mmCIF file with all atom_site columns, C-alpha atoms in Angstrom:
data_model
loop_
_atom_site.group_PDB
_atom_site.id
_atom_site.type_symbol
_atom_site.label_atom_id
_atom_site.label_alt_id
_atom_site.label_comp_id
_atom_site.label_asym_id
_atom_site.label_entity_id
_atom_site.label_seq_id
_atom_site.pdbx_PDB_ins_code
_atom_site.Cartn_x
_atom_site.Cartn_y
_atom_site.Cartn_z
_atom_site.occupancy
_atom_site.B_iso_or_equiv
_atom_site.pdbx_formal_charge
_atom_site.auth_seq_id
_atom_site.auth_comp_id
_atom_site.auth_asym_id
_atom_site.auth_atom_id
_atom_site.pdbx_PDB_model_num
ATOM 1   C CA . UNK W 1 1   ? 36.501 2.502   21.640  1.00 0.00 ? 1   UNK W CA 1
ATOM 2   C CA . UNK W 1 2   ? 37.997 0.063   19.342  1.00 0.00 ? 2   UNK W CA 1
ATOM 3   C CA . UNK W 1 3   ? 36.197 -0.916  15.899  1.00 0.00 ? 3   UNK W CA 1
ATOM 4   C CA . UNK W 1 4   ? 36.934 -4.057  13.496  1.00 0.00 ? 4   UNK W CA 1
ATOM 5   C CA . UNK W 1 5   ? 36.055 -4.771  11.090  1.00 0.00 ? 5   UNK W CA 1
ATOM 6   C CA . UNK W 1 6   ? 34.789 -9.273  10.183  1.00 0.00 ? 6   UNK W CA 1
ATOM 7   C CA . UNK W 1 7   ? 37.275 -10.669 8.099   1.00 0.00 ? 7   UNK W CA 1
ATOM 8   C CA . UNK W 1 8   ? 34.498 -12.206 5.595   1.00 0.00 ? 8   UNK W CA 1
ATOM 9   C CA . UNK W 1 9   ? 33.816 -8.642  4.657   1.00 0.00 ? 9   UNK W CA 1
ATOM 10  C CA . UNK W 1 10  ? 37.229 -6.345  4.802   1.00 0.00 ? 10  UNK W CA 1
ATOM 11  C CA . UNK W 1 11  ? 38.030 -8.095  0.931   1.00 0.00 ? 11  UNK W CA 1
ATOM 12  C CA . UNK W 1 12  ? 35.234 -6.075  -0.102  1.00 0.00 ? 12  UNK W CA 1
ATOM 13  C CA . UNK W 1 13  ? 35.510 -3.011  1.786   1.00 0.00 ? 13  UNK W CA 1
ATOM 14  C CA . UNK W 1 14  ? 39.134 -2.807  0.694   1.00 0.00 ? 14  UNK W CA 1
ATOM 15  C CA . UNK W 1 15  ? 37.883 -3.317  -3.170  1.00 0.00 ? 15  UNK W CA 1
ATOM 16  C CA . UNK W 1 16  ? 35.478 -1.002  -2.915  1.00 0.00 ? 16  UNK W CA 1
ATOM 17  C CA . UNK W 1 17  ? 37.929 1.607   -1.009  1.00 0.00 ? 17  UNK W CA 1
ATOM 18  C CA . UNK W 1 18  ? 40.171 1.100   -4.218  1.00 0.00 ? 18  UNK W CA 1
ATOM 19  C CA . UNK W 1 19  ? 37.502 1.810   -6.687  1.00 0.00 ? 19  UNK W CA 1
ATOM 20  C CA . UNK W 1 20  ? 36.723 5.106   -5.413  1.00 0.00 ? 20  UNK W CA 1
ATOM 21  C CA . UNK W 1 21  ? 40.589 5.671   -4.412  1.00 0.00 ? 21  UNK W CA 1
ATOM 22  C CA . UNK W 1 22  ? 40.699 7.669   -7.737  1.00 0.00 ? 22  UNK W CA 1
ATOM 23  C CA . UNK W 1 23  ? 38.056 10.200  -6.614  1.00 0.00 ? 23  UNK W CA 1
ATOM 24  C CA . UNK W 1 24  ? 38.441 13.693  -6.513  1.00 0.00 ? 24  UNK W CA 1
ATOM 25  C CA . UNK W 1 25  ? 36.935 16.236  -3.791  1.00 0.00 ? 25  UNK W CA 1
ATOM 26  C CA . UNK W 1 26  ? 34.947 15.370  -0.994  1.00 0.00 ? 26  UNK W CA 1
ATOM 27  C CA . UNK W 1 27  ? 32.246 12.521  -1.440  1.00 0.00 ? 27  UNK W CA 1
ATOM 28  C CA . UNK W 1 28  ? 29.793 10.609  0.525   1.00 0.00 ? 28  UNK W CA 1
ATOM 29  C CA . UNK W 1 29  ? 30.032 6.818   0.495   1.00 0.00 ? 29  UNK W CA 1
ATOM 30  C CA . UNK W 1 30  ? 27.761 4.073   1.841   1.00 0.00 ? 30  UNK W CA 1
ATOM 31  C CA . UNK W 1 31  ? 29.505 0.569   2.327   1.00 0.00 ? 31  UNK W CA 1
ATOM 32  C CA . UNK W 1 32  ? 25.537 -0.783  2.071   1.00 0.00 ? 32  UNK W CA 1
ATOM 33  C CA . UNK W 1 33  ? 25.325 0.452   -1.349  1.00 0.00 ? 33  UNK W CA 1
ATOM 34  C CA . UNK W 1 34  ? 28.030 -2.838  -2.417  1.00 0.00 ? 34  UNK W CA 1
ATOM 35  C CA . UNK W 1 35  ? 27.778 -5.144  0.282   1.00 0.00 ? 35  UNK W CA 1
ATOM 36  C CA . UNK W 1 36  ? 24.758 -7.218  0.504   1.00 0.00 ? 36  UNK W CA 1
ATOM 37  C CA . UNK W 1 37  ? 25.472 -7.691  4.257   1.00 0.00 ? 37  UNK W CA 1
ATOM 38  C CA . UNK W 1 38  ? 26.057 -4.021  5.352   1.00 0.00 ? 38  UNK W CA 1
ATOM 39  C CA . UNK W 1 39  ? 22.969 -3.080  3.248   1.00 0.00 ? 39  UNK W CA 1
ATOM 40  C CA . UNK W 1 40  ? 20.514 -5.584  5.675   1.00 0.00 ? 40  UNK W CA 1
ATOM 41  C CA . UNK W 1 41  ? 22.296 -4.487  8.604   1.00 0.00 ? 41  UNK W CA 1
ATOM 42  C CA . UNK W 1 42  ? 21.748 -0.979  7.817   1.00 0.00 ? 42  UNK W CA 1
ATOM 43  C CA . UNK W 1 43  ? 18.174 -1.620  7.031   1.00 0.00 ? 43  UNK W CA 1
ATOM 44  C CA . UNK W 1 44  ? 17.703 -3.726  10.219  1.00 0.00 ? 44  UNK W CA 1
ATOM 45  C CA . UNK W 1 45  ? 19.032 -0.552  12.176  1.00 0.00 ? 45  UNK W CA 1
ATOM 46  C CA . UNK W 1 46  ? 16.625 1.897   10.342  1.00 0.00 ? 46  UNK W CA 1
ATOM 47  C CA . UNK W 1 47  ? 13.935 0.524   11.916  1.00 0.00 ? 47  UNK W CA 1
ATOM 48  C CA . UNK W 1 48  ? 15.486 -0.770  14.918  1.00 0.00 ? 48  UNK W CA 1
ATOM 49  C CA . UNK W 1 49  ? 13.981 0.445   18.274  1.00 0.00 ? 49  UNK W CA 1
ATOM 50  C CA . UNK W 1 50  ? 16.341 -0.066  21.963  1.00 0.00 ? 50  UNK W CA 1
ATOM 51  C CA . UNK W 1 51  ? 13.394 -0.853  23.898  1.00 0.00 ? 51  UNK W CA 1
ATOM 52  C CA . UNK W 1 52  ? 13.060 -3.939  21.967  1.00 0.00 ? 52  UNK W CA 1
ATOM 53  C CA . UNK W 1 53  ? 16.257 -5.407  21.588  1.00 0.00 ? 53  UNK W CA 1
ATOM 54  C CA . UNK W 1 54  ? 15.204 -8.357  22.448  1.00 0.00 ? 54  UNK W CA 1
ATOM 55  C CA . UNK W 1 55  ? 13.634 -8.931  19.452  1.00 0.00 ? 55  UNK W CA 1
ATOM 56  C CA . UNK W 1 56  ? 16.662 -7.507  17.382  1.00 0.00 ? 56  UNK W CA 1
ATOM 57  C CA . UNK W 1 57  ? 18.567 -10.730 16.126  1.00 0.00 ? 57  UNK W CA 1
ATOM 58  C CA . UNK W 1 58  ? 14.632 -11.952 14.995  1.00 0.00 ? 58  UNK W CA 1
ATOM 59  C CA . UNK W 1 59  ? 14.276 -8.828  13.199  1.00 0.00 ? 59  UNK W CA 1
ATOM 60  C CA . UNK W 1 60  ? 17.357 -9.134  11.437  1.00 0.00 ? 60  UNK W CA 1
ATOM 61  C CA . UNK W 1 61  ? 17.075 -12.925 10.398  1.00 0.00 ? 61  UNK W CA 1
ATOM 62  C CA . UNK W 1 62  ? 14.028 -11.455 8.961   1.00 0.00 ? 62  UNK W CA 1
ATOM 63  C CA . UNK W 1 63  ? 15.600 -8.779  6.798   1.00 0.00 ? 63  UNK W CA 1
ATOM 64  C CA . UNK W 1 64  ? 17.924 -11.259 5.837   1.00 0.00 ? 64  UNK W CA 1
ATOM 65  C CA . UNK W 1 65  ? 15.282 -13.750 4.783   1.00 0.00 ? 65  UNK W CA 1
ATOM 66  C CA . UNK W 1 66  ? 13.874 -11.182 2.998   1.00 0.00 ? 66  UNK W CA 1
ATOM 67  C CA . UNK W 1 67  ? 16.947 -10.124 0.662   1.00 0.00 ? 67  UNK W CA 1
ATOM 68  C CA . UNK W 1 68  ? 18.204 -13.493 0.149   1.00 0.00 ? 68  UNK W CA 1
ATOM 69  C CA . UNK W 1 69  ? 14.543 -14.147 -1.191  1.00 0.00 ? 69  UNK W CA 1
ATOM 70  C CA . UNK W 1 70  ? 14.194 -11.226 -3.439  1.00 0.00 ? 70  UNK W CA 1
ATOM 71  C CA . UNK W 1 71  ? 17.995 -12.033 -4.777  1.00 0.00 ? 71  UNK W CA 1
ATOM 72  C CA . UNK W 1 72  ? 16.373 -15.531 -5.699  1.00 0.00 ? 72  UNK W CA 1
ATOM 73  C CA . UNK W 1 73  ? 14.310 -14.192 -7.475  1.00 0.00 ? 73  UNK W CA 1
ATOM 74  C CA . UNK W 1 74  ? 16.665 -11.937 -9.625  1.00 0.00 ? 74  UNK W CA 1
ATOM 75  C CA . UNK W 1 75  ? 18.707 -14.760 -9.947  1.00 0.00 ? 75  UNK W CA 1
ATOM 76  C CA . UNK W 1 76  ? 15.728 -16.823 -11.254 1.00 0.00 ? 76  UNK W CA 1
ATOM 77  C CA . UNK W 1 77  ? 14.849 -14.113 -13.702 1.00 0.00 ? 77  UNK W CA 1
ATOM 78  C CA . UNK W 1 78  ? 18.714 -13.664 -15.404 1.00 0.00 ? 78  UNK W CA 1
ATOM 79  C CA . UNK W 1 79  ? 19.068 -17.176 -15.585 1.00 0.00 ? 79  UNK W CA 1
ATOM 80  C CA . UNK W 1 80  ? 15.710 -17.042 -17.702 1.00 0.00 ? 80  UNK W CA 1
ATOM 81  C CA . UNK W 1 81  ? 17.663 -14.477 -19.437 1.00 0.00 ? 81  UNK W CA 1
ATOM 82  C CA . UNK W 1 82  ? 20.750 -16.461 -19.867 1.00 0.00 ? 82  UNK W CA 1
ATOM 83  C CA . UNK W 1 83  ? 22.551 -13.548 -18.370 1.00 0.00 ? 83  UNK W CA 1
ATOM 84  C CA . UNK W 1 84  ? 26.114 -15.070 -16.881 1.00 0.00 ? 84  UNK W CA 1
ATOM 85  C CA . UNK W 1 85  ? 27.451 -12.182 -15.783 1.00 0.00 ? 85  UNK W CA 1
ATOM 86  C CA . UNK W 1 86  ? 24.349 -10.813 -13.817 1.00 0.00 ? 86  UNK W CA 1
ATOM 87  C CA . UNK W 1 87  ? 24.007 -14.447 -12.326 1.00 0.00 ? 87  UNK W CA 1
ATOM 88  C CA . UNK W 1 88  ? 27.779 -14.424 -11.065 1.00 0.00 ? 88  UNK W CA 1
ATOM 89  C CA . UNK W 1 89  ? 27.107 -11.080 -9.300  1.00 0.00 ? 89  UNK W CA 1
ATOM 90  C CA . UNK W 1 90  ? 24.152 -11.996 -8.174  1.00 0.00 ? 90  UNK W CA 1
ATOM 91  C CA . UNK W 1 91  ? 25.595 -15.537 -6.555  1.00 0.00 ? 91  UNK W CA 1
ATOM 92  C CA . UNK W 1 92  ? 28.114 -13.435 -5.060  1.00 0.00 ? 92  UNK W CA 1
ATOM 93  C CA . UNK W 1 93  ? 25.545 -11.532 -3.381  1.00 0.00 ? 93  UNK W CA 1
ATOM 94  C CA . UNK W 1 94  ? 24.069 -14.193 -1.825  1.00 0.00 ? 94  UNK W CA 1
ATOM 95  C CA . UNK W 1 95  ? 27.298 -15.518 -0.570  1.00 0.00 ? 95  UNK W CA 1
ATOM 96  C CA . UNK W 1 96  ? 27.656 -12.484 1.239   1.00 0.00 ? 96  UNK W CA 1
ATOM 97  C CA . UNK W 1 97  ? 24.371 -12.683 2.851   1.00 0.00 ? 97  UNK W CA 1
ATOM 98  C CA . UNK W 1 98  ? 24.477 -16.156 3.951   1.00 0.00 ? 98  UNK W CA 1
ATOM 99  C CA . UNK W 1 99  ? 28.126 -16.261 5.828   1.00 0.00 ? 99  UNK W CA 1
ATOM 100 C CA . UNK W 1 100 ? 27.279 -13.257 7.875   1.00 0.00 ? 100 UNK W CA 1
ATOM 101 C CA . UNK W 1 101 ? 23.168 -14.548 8.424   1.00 0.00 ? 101 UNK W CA 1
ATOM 102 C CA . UNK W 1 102 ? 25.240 -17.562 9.580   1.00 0.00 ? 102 UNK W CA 1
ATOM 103 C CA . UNK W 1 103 ? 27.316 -16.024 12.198  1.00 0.00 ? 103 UNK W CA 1
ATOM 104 C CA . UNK W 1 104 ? 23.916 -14.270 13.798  1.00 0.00 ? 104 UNK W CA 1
ATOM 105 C CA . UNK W 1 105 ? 22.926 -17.029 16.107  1.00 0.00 ? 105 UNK W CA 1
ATOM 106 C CA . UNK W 1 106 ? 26.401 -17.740 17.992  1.00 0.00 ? 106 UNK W CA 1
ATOM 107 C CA . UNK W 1 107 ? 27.334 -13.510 18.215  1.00 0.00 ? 107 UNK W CA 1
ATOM 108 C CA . UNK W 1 108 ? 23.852 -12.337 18.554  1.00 0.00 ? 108 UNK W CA 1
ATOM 109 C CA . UNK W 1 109 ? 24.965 -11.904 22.401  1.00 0.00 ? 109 UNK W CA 1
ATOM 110 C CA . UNK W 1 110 ? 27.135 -9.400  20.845  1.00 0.00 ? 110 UNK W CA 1
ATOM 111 C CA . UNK W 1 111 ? 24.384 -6.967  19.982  1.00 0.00 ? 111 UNK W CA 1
ATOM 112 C CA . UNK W 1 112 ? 22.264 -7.065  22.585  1.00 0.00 ? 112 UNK W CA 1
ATOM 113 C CA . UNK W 1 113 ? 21.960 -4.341  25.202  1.00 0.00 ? 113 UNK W CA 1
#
């Protein structure tokens, strides 16, 4: 079996690889925890069910409705704030979320079963 990996999102697994590259001991990482993307995926999957993957690329149009929504939101509120920084991040975010929701429709095949 052969795994690899979109090229929208190895930039930030490498990043995040080298931010923890300094890490002593044995620890447990989650990609979801700093990629927008990986976390909807991984929450799609949580509640994901085989008999129905038909429905699966619905499902996870709706997750990703969902967290581009609530990021929105947080972006509405530290603009309010005049918060630059948190607004940058949060932008990025939402990049992150739209390029892969936009590559959904033309792979779904991909996915399904």
């Amino acid at each position: 079996m052969k795994y690899e990996l979109l090229p929208l999102i190895k930039p930030d697994l490498l990043r995040y690889l080298a931010s923890i590259s300094n890490e002593t001991g044995r620890i447990r990482v989650s990609f979801a925890d700093v990629n927008e993307s990986a976390y909807v995926l991984r929450e799609v999957f949580r509640t994901y069910d085989d008999n129905l993957s038909v429905e699966w690329q619905a499902r996870c149009m709706e997750v990703f409705d969902e967290r581009i929504n609530m990021l929105l939101d947080l972006f509405r509120y530290a603009q309010s704030m005049g918060d630059g920084d948190w607004m940058r991040q949060i932008e990025g975010r939402l990049e992150q979320l739209s390029t892969i929701k936009s590559l959904i429709p033309e792979n779904s095949g991909n996915y399904a079963r």
